[in-house]
């Protein structure tokens, strides 16, 4: 894990107090819009790159999200940038409103309508970060503001920009100019990153630190990156740094920080220039691309995985602020961006190997020396194919298509497949191919010519909506393939996919089961969305036996046909030490309750399991690894337990079971139970309790005092009595701060 420095705002107390005050006063505040006909007021923060506008706005958002009075119903932080992609802005806003859930709407008009519906009756705070205004995005700005008209009176738009006219274009009258930090505030910021915490005998470090800070022109991003590189360094290193003339300019200071990184990490950072400014990247996605490009080395350590090394590179770039966390996905994966000045640095060090073609640029030829290409345009794949250029030296091709409103979004699939066939024939050295199309279709067939890209290691397909991706039989000849990334698609693959022995990650629709046999041959696999047990050869539970590098989430379906504890033990789940989330689905197969109990006993999970989800378990008892303390290898860190779809009733919370010791969240869903387990009060750390669709349940037991949230949904009499003042169920939930009761 990387060192985490507490995020603090230095020397901005005056601006922060003024902004927070204005947010509550709305249109009555100085500097807002004057029109009373709008439900929102607009405020602006402007200043040159690197002066802390974004950090200040993020701090305001964090402050409002944590505020006890919940003045705003929803708080949204949206990075805009020069491209002003209205579809992306709408999708990002909807994702914030829906707590990470992605919109299914297709096209700007549909997204606009969905956003208006979701904003109705809500007072919102919307931050538009790094807004640029020009004639090209005037219409888009009008469409955005029209959607925001649906909000409740008192809503706020907060704009950050380099120029004052950006916020003014949305209606702000007196945007706030971000001033230079005072000398003492800047030194405090610098030392916070260079020598965090209270440290004795710091006088000499502070003397030299003052000398270094004075060189950095009070640039916050320079203070963070240079300061981070000085942490835990000797006083002589500080002295040498203080005398380095390269620090006299902000970009020079960033260059100096970059040079302190290891060679492999520098190469990984330079590769980030492939992506546009403000582009959001997921940790796992970026690390896998680095690995595919050969940038990550284990240094001959046979016991270390490249993903672990790549994550260390990622952590170091985070530690020194070359990457910045923007948020997290629903499964907790970090989403990062790169500060504009650092992106400029990445472009400088990357040189001529990289080329981007964006929405505002016209299609251009790709120079012969370019190795990595990012195309974000309309119909870019077709344009590239028609140019008939030599693409034989390309190592990366990332295509993001964005159809303009009013154009035909339903491009014939055979035409699209013909375009890709043409490209595949010409990209002999390609390592990474990622295609994202806002194209709604049921089926996408990858051309058989995919095998011409013999060096391909990472293939990503992301289409709008649910799409079936059909891989040809020739796909099994791509022996270097490491990652198949199709997170919104189901995959129809050839039966001989198990020939891809270097395959490490298969990312597909959650809970989708892969349709090829003998997955047990792929012993390098780390990501496997789901495995289904069948009676056919090659689909036995023992296929999982040697897949001990699996990590993250794993779902096993079809457990109802497993016939014995011995057969279950062959999966050797306890040896999959990096699996933290496990779904065990017995399906709707009618089986002997005693046999089911023995099977679940044999499916002992790894000891560091965090989430356990059991489906349709009809067993006569729950396993010893759940109920007994005398199980040294049983899970001891479980935080979330879900029992769903008519699982057998858990009679009681055992007094001495370590599995329940750290439980924070319990879900009982659509189970035929007449009551919750006895001794619920033993769950002393339980914070969230969710009961859904349990129609026979009528009375609650004594619930833990630790509970912070309870949801009771579609539970008939239980739902009714929990809202009936004076009823014993009503009394038993009064100590819980958040209560969500639905009939």
XYZ file of C-alpha atoms in Angstrom:
743
model
C 0.000 0.000 0.000
C 1.205 3.516 -0.722
C 1.730 6.177 1.917
C -1.438 8.198 2.364
C -1.014 11.859 3.248
C -4.151 13.429 4.686
C -5.733 15.761 2.157
C -5.808 19.252 3.612
C -6.410 22.700 2.207
C -3.787 25.253 3.230
C -4.236 29.008 3.134
C -7.686 28.832 1.568
C -9.780 29.303 4.707
C -11.074 32.660 3.503
C -12.114 31.320 0.085
C -13.545 28.142 1.609
C -15.634 30.057 4.135
C -16.841 32.449 1.470
C -17.806 29.664 -0.947
C -19.603 27.558 1.678
C -21.503 30.662 2.805
C -22.495 31.479 -0.779
C -23.727 27.938 -1.377
C -26.274 28.313 1.397
C -27.320 31.855 0.490
C -27.770 30.966 -3.167
C -28.890 33.795 -5.440
C -28.654 36.331 -2.630
C -24.884 35.854 -2.433
C -22.385 38.157 -4.058
C -21.133 36.818 -7.384
C -24.048 34.533 -8.247
C -26.506 34.779 -11.102
C -29.090 37.473 -10.675
C -31.976 35.760 -12.440
C -34.639 34.627 -9.969
C -36.400 32.530 -12.631
C -33.768 29.790 -12.419
C -33.786 27.176 -9.641
C -29.997 27.378 -9.451
C -27.303 29.970 -8.842
C -23.911 29.929 -10.559
C -20.591 30.671 -8.857
C -17.126 30.569 -10.360
C -13.545 29.973 -9.241
C -10.830 30.889 -11.707
C -7.044 30.884 -11.735
C -4.071 29.467 -13.623
C -3.344 25.735 -13.789
C -1.866 24.268 -10.634
C -3.195 26.872 -8.176
C -5.563 24.485 -6.362
C -8.974 25.256 -7.887
C -9.920 21.596 -8.253
C -8.687 20.681 -4.764
C -10.712 23.517 -3.262
C -13.857 22.484 -5.154
C -13.387 18.852 -4.110
C -13.019 19.970 -0.520
C -16.301 21.892 -0.805
C -18.014 18.760 -2.177
C -16.604 16.601 0.621
C -17.754 19.164 3.170
C -21.308 19.169 1.816
C -21.505 15.379 1.549
C -20.532 15.064 5.220
C -22.753 17.921 6.418
C -25.283 16.743 8.968
C -28.075 18.985 7.708
C -27.834 17.520 4.151
C -28.594 20.902 2.598
C -28.160 19.388 -0.882
C -30.018 16.240 -1.948
C -27.242 15.309 -4.342
C -23.659 16.502 -4.780
C -21.949 15.997 -8.155
C -18.327 16.645 -9.111
C -17.881 16.495 -12.903
C -14.632 17.027 -14.811
C -15.466 18.762 -18.091
C -12.208 19.748 -19.914
C -11.844 21.321 -23.363
C -13.709 18.615 -25.274
C -17.024 19.320 -23.459
C -18.567 15.953 -24.290
C -22.199 16.424 -23.338
C -22.984 12.696 -23.348
C -20.130 12.060 -20.903
C -21.186 14.946 -18.657
C -24.749 13.601 -18.510
C -23.577 10.026 -17.842
C -21.196 11.172 -15.105
C -23.945 13.218 -13.439
C -26.370 10.292 -13.538
C -23.695 8.006 -12.113
C -23.190 10.424 -9.200
C -26.948 10.648 -8.573
C -27.341 6.850 -8.751
C -24.308 6.140 -6.526
C -22.210 4.600 -9.298
C -24.948 2.844 -11.292
C -24.529 3.443 -15.029
C -27.293 4.832 -17.217
C -28.851 2.670 -19.950
C -30.021 5.682 -21.966
C -28.800 5.997 -25.526
C -27.899 9.391 -26.991
C -27.824 12.945 -25.697
C -31.593 13.455 -25.903
C -32.401 10.325 -23.882
C -29.686 11.138 -21.348
C -30.976 14.713 -21.077
C -34.505 13.476 -20.371
C -33.308 10.919 -17.820
C -31.234 13.550 -16.029
C -34.159 15.979 -15.853
C -36.323 13.258 -14.340
C -33.670 12.414 -11.736
C -33.178 16.076 -10.777
C -36.872 16.855 -10.317
C -37.556 18.066 -6.808
C -33.893 17.828 -5.776
C -31.658 20.599 -4.561
C -28.262 19.863 -6.081
C -24.679 21.038 -5.897
C -22.956 20.571 -9.257
C -19.248 21.263 -9.697
C -18.177 21.683 -13.332
C -14.413 21.328 -13.060
C -12.079 22.777 -15.715
C -14.782 24.314 -17.880
C -13.757 25.873 -21.194
C -16.187 27.913 -23.272
C -16.165 28.500 -27.024
C -18.587 28.758 -29.911
C -18.421 24.998 -30.537
C -19.877 24.083 -27.151
C -22.422 26.907 -26.877
C -25.314 24.637 -27.891
C -24.137 21.935 -25.510
C -24.052 24.424 -22.635
C -27.626 25.453 -23.385
C -28.768 21.815 -23.399
C -26.996 21.226 -20.083
C -28.596 24.257 -18.441
C -32.010 23.199 -19.732
C -31.631 19.873 -17.905
C -30.590 21.676 -14.728
C -33.809 23.720 -14.805
C -35.529 20.639 -13.350
C -33.752 21.057 -10.023
C -35.240 22.500 -6.868
C -34.805 26.158 -5.951
C -31.571 26.759 -4.066
C -29.466 24.494 -6.283
C -25.892 25.556 -7.029
C -23.529 25.280 -9.998
C -19.883 25.821 -9.021
C -17.528 26.301 -11.969
C -13.735 26.005 -11.864
C -11.845 27.377 -14.845
C -8.647 29.051 -15.904
C -10.533 32.065 -17.239
C -13.202 34.204 -15.587
C -15.390 34.148 -18.709
C -16.127 30.416 -18.317
C -18.337 30.850 -15.252
C -19.683 34.111 -16.675
C -20.915 32.206 -19.753
C -23.197 30.219 -17.435
C -24.378 33.331 -15.665
C -21.994 33.996 -12.765
C -21.437 37.732 -12.241
C -18.298 37.951 -10.064
C -16.228 34.744 -10.178
C -13.719 34.301 -7.363
C -10.090 34.651 -8.399
C -7.737 32.172 -6.706
C -4.810 34.142 -5.356
C -1.300 32.966 -4.587
C -0.888 31.274 -1.236
C 0.767 33.369 1.441
C 4.408 32.460 2.028
C 3.778 30.787 5.399
C 0.768 28.858 4.098
C 2.767 27.609 1.142
C 5.628 26.480 3.378
C 3.136 24.651 5.590
C 1.713 22.865 2.532
C 5.193 21.913 1.339
C 6.335 20.614 4.746
C 3.061 18.705 5.184
C 4.149 16.504 2.258
C 7.897 16.562 2.887
C 7.855 16.073 6.694
C 4.294 15.128 7.742
C 3.352 14.921 11.397
C 5.149 16.210 14.463
C 8.864 15.494 14.183
C 11.510 16.495 16.713
C 14.649 18.407 15.739
C 13.092 19.613 12.485
C 14.779 23.019 12.508
C 17.417 22.202 9.893
C 14.887 20.521 7.623
C 12.586 23.522 7.905
C 15.443 25.919 7.092
C 16.347 24.029 3.916
C 12.664 23.351 3.164
C 12.039 27.106 3.206
C 14.808 27.551 0.640
C 13.296 24.863 -1.610
C 9.736 26.172 -1.218
C 10.855 29.667 -2.209
C 11.974 28.268 -5.582
C 8.602 26.751 -6.448
C 6.662 29.954 -7.223
C 3.964 28.902 -4.733
C 2.605 26.265 -7.108
C 0.570 23.760 -5.011
C 1.169 20.868 -7.423
C 4.938 21.519 -7.288
C 4.821 21.575 -3.474
C 3.016 18.226 -3.400
C 5.258 16.398 -5.894
C 8.612 17.808 -4.772
C 7.698 17.528 -1.111
C 6.657 13.922 -1.553
C 10.011 13.023 -3.095
C 11.846 14.527 -0.103
C 10.034 12.415 2.470
C 12.426 10.164 4.421
C 15.429 11.552 2.496
C 18.641 12.605 4.236
C 19.477 16.198 5.103
C 22.276 16.115 2.514
C 19.751 15.162 -0.190
C 17.595 18.121 0.863
C 20.629 20.404 0.657
C 21.517 19.178 -2.832
C 17.914 19.627 -3.951
C 17.819 23.175 -2.591
C 20.730 24.089 -4.847
C 19.251 22.544 -8.010
C 18.401 25.324 -10.465
C 15.842 23.145 -12.253
C 13.409 23.852 -9.395
C 13.263 27.519 -10.337
C 10.369 26.848 -12.747
C 7.186 24.904 -12.025
C 7.656 22.497 -14.937
C 11.298 22.110 -13.935
C 10.199 21.128 -10.427
C 7.793 18.552 -11.844
C 10.560 17.260 -14.124
C 12.862 16.898 -11.108
C 10.172 14.904 -9.261
C 9.683 12.696 -12.313
C 13.407 11.965 -12.481
C 13.351 10.607 -8.911
C 11.043 7.770 -10.010
C 12.404 4.394 -11.086
C 12.917 3.806 -14.824
C 9.980 1.381 -15.164
C 7.668 3.721 -13.263
C 8.724 6.654 -15.457
C 7.838 4.616 -18.529
C 4.424 3.743 -17.067
C 3.763 7.414 -16.306
C 4.809 8.520 -19.794
C 2.370 5.975 -21.255
C -0.476 7.827 -19.512
C -0.040 10.599 -22.098
C -1.851 8.225 -24.476
C -5.101 9.355 -22.857
C -6.645 12.857 -23.123
C -6.492 15.373 -20.299
C -9.109 14.701 -17.661
C -9.581 11.121 -18.847
C -10.685 8.796 -16.053
C -8.792 5.517 -15.700
C -9.431 2.557 -13.430
C -6.529 1.128 -11.460
C -6.945 -2.467 -12.680
C -7.390 -1.413 -16.297
C -4.256 0.732 -16.338
C -2.069 -1.866 -14.598
C -3.152 -4.558 -17.064
C -2.304 -2.292 -20.003
C 1.153 -1.607 -18.546
C 1.701 -5.364 -18.217
C 0.521 -5.981 -21.786
C 3.036 -3.415 -23.048
C 5.875 -5.131 -21.165
C 6.503 -2.188 -18.822
C 6.213 -4.278 -15.650
C 8.944 -6.651 -14.534
C 9.101 -8.948 -11.508
C 12.886 -8.782 -11.558
C 13.250 -12.550 -11.724
C 11.158 -13.148 -8.595
C 9.193 -16.258 -9.554
C 6.830 -15.956 -6.570
C 5.700 -12.408 -7.382
C 2.882 -11.620 -9.776
C 3.233 -8.834 -12.342
C -0.063 -7.368 -11.110
C 1.440 -6.892 -7.644
C 4.467 -5.106 -9.114
C 2.243 -3.000 -11.380
C 0.097 -2.024 -8.405
C 3.240 -0.923 -6.569
C 4.111 1.290 -9.549
C 0.579 2.671 -9.437
C 0.830 3.291 -5.674
C 4.092 5.170 -6.064
C 2.610 7.409 -8.748
C -0.307 8.053 -6.401
C 2.010 8.724 -3.490
C 3.828 11.466 -5.356
C 0.602 12.840 -6.926
C 1.476 11.937 -10.526
C -1.899 10.181 -10.418
C -4.826 11.514 -8.396
C -7.819 9.545 -7.132
C -11.033 10.965 -8.565
C -13.421 8.423 -7.059
C -14.216 4.717 -6.856
C -16.355 2.269 -8.810
C -19.144 0.262 -7.169
C -16.691 -2.565 -6.428
C -14.193 -0.190 -4.855
C -11.698 0.122 -7.729
C -9.914 3.479 -7.714
C -10.673 5.843 -10.593
C -7.830 8.263 -11.291
C -7.025 11.301 -13.377
C -3.821 13.232 -14.056
C -3.346 16.888 -13.167
C -3.135 19.077 -16.277
C 0.457 20.176 -15.601
C 1.553 16.600 -14.998
C -0.249 15.508 -18.157
C 1.748 18.164 -19.995
C 4.899 16.698 -18.447
C 3.878 13.192 -19.549
C 3.411 14.451 -23.109
C 6.868 16.038 -23.022
C 8.697 12.924 -21.811
C 6.681 10.599 -24.078
C 7.906 12.359 -27.212
C 6.718 11.342 -30.671
C 5.691 7.777 -29.776
C 2.165 8.879 -28.909
C -0.675 10.423 -30.913
C -4.190 11.492 -29.927
C -6.976 12.409 -32.300
C -9.845 14.017 -30.382
C -13.359 15.179 -31.119
C -12.227 18.668 -31.984
C -9.544 17.531 -34.396
C -9.871 16.435 -37.980
C -8.751 12.940 -39.014
C -5.029 12.924 -39.700
C -2.369 10.561 -40.932
C -0.443 8.639 -38.309
C 3.301 9.415 -38.540
C 5.533 6.397 -39.101
C 7.234 6.635 -35.690
C 4.044 6.592 -33.632
C 3.516 3.489 -31.499
C 0.467 4.374 -29.384
C -2.722 5.939 -30.798
C -5.872 7.136 -29.051
C -8.785 8.136 -31.294
C -11.811 9.875 -29.778
C -13.964 10.959 -32.650
C -16.954 10.109 -34.787
C -16.557 7.002 -36.947
C -12.797 6.954 -36.294
C -12.345 3.222 -36.908
C -13.799 3.502 -40.409
C -11.726 6.596 -41.234
C -8.550 4.868 -40.060
C -9.318 1.777 -42.113
C -10.011 3.822 -45.251
C -6.705 5.703 -45.033
C -4.857 2.506 -45.930
C -1.835 3.477 -43.832
C 0.887 1.117 -42.654
C -0.117 0.332 -39.065
C 2.359 -2.492 -38.670
C 4.380 -0.792 -35.909
C 1.473 0.204 -33.665
C 1.581 -1.162 -30.111
C -1.616 0.498 -28.826
C -4.874 1.424 -30.533
C -7.717 2.817 -28.440
C -10.850 3.907 -30.282
C -13.713 5.740 -28.557
C -16.559 6.486 -30.908
C -19.042 9.300 -30.157
C -21.934 9.668 -32.547
C -23.261 13.161 -33.029
C -26.899 13.721 -32.196
C -29.033 13.178 -35.270
C -26.679 10.742 -37.010
C -27.498 7.092 -37.596
C -26.390 5.261 -34.476
C -27.377 1.898 -35.860
C -24.414 1.323 -38.121
C -24.791 -2.111 -39.778
C -22.783 -4.707 -37.885
C -21.464 -6.348 -41.038
C -20.006 -2.979 -42.079
C -18.398 -2.525 -38.661
C -16.966 -6.033 -38.723
C -15.552 -5.340 -42.203
C -13.811 -2.239 -40.834
C -12.193 -4.248 -38.046
C -11.223 -7.017 -40.442
C -9.343 -4.438 -42.510
C -7.575 -3.062 -39.423
C -6.663 -6.466 -37.980
C -4.885 -7.452 -41.175
C -2.546 -4.443 -40.844
C -1.698 -4.302 -37.111
C 0.864 -7.091 -36.813
C 2.693 -5.760 -33.718
C -0.321 -4.552 -31.727
C -0.287 -5.334 -27.997
C -3.365 -3.441 -26.786
C -6.653 -2.938 -28.643
C -9.558 -1.239 -26.867
C -12.732 -0.281 -28.721
C -15.603 1.609 -27.132
C -18.635 2.266 -29.293
C -21.905 3.956 -28.429
C -23.507 1.392 -30.696
C -26.584 -0.465 -29.500
C -26.653 -3.940 -30.979
C -27.350 -7.473 -29.853
C -24.351 -9.227 -31.391
C -20.788 -8.281 -32.315
C -18.725 -10.904 -34.151
C -14.972 -10.465 -34.047
C -13.512 -11.190 -37.525
C -11.460 -14.362 -37.979
C -8.504 -12.172 -39.008
C -7.964 -11.341 -35.334
C -5.292 -14.057 -35.311
C -3.109 -11.841 -37.531
C -2.372 -9.745 -34.424
C -0.171 -12.480 -33.004
C 1.326 -10.244 -30.313
C -2.028 -9.060 -28.955
C -2.125 -9.239 -25.178
C -5.072 -7.058 -24.159
C -8.391 -6.911 -26.016
C -11.159 -4.632 -24.786
C -14.619 -4.268 -26.304
C -17.156 -1.928 -24.711
C -20.412 -1.384 -26.520
C -23.370 0.585 -25.264
C -25.986 -1.717 -23.743
C -25.860 -5.476 -23.350
C -24.124 -7.090 -26.311
C -23.047 -10.641 -27.057
C -19.410 -10.769 -28.182
C -18.669 -13.717 -30.464
C -15.007 -14.733 -30.646
C -13.960 -16.784 -33.710
C -12.169 -20.143 -33.517
C -8.974 -18.387 -34.632
C -8.968 -16.426 -31.370
C -7.457 -19.447 -29.623
C -4.266 -18.891 -31.675
C -3.488 -15.661 -29.787
C -1.097 -17.412 -27.438
C 0.154 -14.163 -25.858
C -3.360 -13.079 -24.816
C -3.477 -11.906 -21.191
C -6.679 -9.891 -20.806
C -10.135 -10.079 -22.359
C -11.966 -7.000 -21.117
C -15.659 -6.869 -22.049
C -17.321 -5.620 -18.852
C -20.754 -4.915 -20.384
C -20.909 -7.927 -22.716
C -21.428 -11.661 -22.617
C -18.776 -13.687 -24.426
C -19.365 -16.568 -26.798
C -15.975 -18.225 -27.120
C -14.519 -21.204 -29.019
C -14.237 -24.501 -27.146
C -10.451 -24.500 -27.383
C -10.085 -21.232 -25.431
C -8.224 -23.244 -22.791
C -5.244 -23.200 -25.200
C -4.574 -19.588 -24.141
C -2.308 -20.599 -21.286
C -1.093 -17.021 -20.651
C -4.628 -15.727 -20.079
C -4.759 -13.829 -16.771
C -8.000 -11.846 -16.754
C -11.466 -12.435 -18.188
C -13.720 -9.453 -17.484
C -17.307 -9.819 -18.625
C -20.880 -9.185 -17.480
C -21.249 -9.810 -13.761
C -22.593 -13.311 -13.064
C -22.077 -14.412 -16.681
C -20.762 -17.971 -16.946
C -18.056 -18.716 -19.504
C -19.102 -21.248 -22.150
C -15.840 -23.145 -22.722
C -14.526 -26.322 -21.070
C -11.284 -27.207 -19.264
C -10.792 -23.809 -17.657
C -8.582 -25.661 -15.160
C -5.739 -25.542 -17.706
C -5.547 -21.746 -17.353
C -3.480 -21.749 -14.169
C -2.404 -18.119 -14.693
C -6.008 -16.887 -14.371
C -6.517 -14.169 -11.777
C -9.909 -12.794 -12.814
C -12.750 -15.200 -13.559
C -16.273 -13.746 -13.353
C -18.157 -16.997 -12.887
C -17.835 -20.738 -13.197
C -20.771 -23.109 -13.751
C -20.618 -26.741 -12.714
C -22.121 -29.081 -15.325
C -22.345 -32.826 -15.751
C -20.362 -32.555 -18.974
C -16.657 -33.329 -19.149
C -14.509 -30.240 -18.688
C -17.038 -28.460 -16.468
C -16.483 -30.414 -13.234
C -15.957 -28.547 -9.974
C -12.407 -29.907 -9.864
C -11.555 -27.573 -12.774
C -11.003 -24.932 -10.090
C -8.460 -27.057 -8.206
C -5.274 -25.449 -9.546
C -6.625 -21.938 -10.176
C -5.021 -20.656 -6.997
C -4.027 -17.269 -8.446
C -7.662 -16.162 -8.617
C -8.319 -12.882 -6.827
C -11.185 -10.550 -6.140
C -14.692 -11.863 -6.854
C -15.642 -15.422 -7.864
C -19.097 -16.902 -8.419
C -19.679 -20.648 -8.633
C -23.039 -21.734 -10.075
C -24.712 -25.123 -10.428
C -23.623 -26.443 -7.023
C -26.918 -28.296 -6.692
C -25.593 -31.098 -8.931
C -22.447 -31.695 -6.854
C -22.846 -35.080 -5.207
C -20.527 -35.179 -2.202
C -18.255 -33.365 0.193
C -15.258 -35.045 -1.465
C -16.239 -33.598 -4.822
C -16.592 -30.140 -3.246
C -13.180 -30.414 -1.597
C -11.616 -30.895 -5.043
C -12.262 -27.192 -5.765
C -9.773 -26.349 -2.987
C -11.357 -22.949 -2.386
C -9.378 -22.449 0.833
C -6.170 -22.262 -1.243
C -7.460 -19.306 -3.286
C -6.091 -16.843 -0.759
C -6.635 -13.714 -2.901
C -10.371 -14.319 -3.407
C -12.178 -11.786 -1.215
C -15.753 -12.083 -2.523
C -17.394 -15.488 -3.055
C -20.850 -16.352 -4.412
C -22.005 -19.962 -3.939
C -25.120 -20.661 -6.027
C -26.882 -24.023 -5.613
C -29.469 -23.167 -8.259
C -32.960 -24.597 -8.348
C -31.966 -28.246 -8.656
C -33.801 -30.393 -6.136
C -31.192 -32.188 -4.044
C -30.951 -34.103 -0.775
C -30.632 -31.570 2.112
C -27.980 -33.708 3.821
C -25.935 -33.914 0.596
C -26.211 -30.144 0.128
C -24.978 -29.663 3.707
C -21.953 -31.880 3.042
C -21.198 -30.002 -0.191
C -21.261 -26.617 1.561
C -19.044 -28.086 4.280
C -16.507 -29.016 1.606
C -16.596 -25.554 0.029
C -14.559 -24.010 2.835
C -13.637 -20.455 1.653
C -10.226 -18.772 2.035
C -9.575 -17.351 5.491
C -9.340 -13.719 4.318
C -12.768 -13.713 2.649
C -14.588 -10.375 3.028
C -17.968 -11.050 1.357
C -19.947 -14.309 1.187
C -23.168 -14.651 -0.841
C -25.056 -17.979 -0.674
C -27.881 -18.665 -3.139
C -30.705 -21.222 -2.926
C -29.076 -23.396 -0.263
C -31.495 -26.092 0.916
C -29.079 -27.875 3.237
C -30.110 -29.466 6.518
C -27.524 -27.471 8.453
C -24.905 -24.783 8.029
C -21.231 -25.816 7.897
C -18.828 -25.996 10.820
C -16.602 -23.341 9.220
C -19.501 -20.889 9.746
C -20.644 -21.946 13.185
C -17.658 -23.198 15.174
C -14.583 -21.502 16.627
C -12.494 -24.657 16.289
C -11.757 -23.987 12.619
C -8.279 -22.403 12.290
C -8.535 -21.942 8.502
C -12.121 -20.677 8.409
C -12.861 -17.047 7.377
C -12.131 -14.612 10.194
C -12.531 -11.242 8.462
C -15.972 -11.615 6.910
C -17.736 -8.244 6.710
C -20.746 -9.007 4.521
C -23.022 -12.065 4.473
C -25.926 -12.539 2.052
C -28.400 -15.430 2.216
C -30.869 -15.319 -0.667
C -33.578 -17.183 -2.579
C -34.983 -19.653 -0.070
C -31.809 -20.505 1.786
C -32.343 -22.696 4.816
C -32.936 -20.694 7.973
C -29.908 -19.862 10.086
C -31.234 -20.768 13.532
C -28.937 -18.723 15.748
C -25.856 -16.527 15.755
C -23.287 -18.786 17.477
C -21.487 -17.402 20.484
C -18.032 -18.663 19.623
C -17.883 -18.432 15.808
C -15.121 -16.176 14.494
C -16.830 -15.896 11.113
C -19.433 -13.505 12.578
C -16.996 -11.503 14.734
C -16.344 -8.714 12.204
C -19.666 -8.826 10.318
C -20.775 -5.329 9.260
C -23.587 -6.125 6.826
C -26.248 -8.862 6.729
C -28.747 -9.445 3.901
C -31.672 -11.875 4.082
C -33.382 -11.878 0.679
C -36.490 -13.738 -0.498
C -36.151 -16.492 2.072
C -39.066 -18.492 3.470
C -38.141 -17.668 7.083
C -40.596 -16.926 9.873
C -37.986 -15.062 11.918
C -34.396 -13.858 11.974
C -31.677 -15.901 13.718
C -31.720 -15.925 17.513
C -29.096 -13.935 19.416
C -28.778 -11.203 16.805
C -27.414 -8.947 19.551
C -24.156 -10.954 19.370
C -23.366 -9.185 16.093
C -21.804 -6.292 17.998
C -20.215 -4.689 14.897
C -23.213 -5.050 12.557
C -24.045 -1.702 10.915
C -26.396 -2.574 8.039
C -29.314 -5.030 8.048
C -31.361 -5.632 4.884
C -34.474 -7.839 4.825
C -36.132 -8.188 1.404
C -39.103 -10.266 0.279
C -39.449 -12.342 3.477
C -43.262 -12.524 3.533
C -43.556 -14.973 6.466
C -41.450 -12.952 8.863
C -43.593 -11.119 11.426
C -41.531 -10.261 14.528
C -38.045 -8.873 14.957
C -35.713 -10.110 17.692
C -33.600 -7.739 19.792
C -31.280 -6.068 17.302
C -27.660 -4.965 17.839
C -27.143 -1.461 19.203
C -24.401 -0.991 16.592
C -26.887 -0.845 13.691
C -26.798 2.368 11.652
C -29.109 1.374 8.789
C -32.016 -1.034 8.319
C -34.017 -1.738 5.154
C -37.192 -3.835 5.221
C -38.670 -4.226 1.742
C -41.704 -6.246 0.538
C -42.064 -8.116 3.817
C -45.835 -7.816 4.247
C -46.860 -7.645 7.911
C -43.296 -6.995 9.084
C -43.046 -3.928 6.858
C -46.398 -2.645 8.099
C -45.773 -3.112 11.823
C -42.317 -1.536 11.679
C -44.064 1.708 10.705
C -46.886 1.294 13.226
C -46.024 3.554 16.156
C -46.136 1.672 19.450
C -45.815 -1.818 17.934
C -42.969 -3.923 19.367
C -41.305 -4.061 15.929
C -41.477 -0.262 15.764
C -39.808 -0.010 19.190
C -37.027 -2.436 18.197
C -35.780 -0.223 15.354
C -36.004 3.203 17.000
C -32.299 3.235 17.899
C -31.308 2.878 14.222
C -30.552 6.275 12.557
C -31.430 5.300 8.961
C -34.638 3.350 8.403
C -36.033 2.425 4.972
C -39.349 0.580 5.229
C -41.390 -0.354 2.139
C -44.528 -2.545 1.969
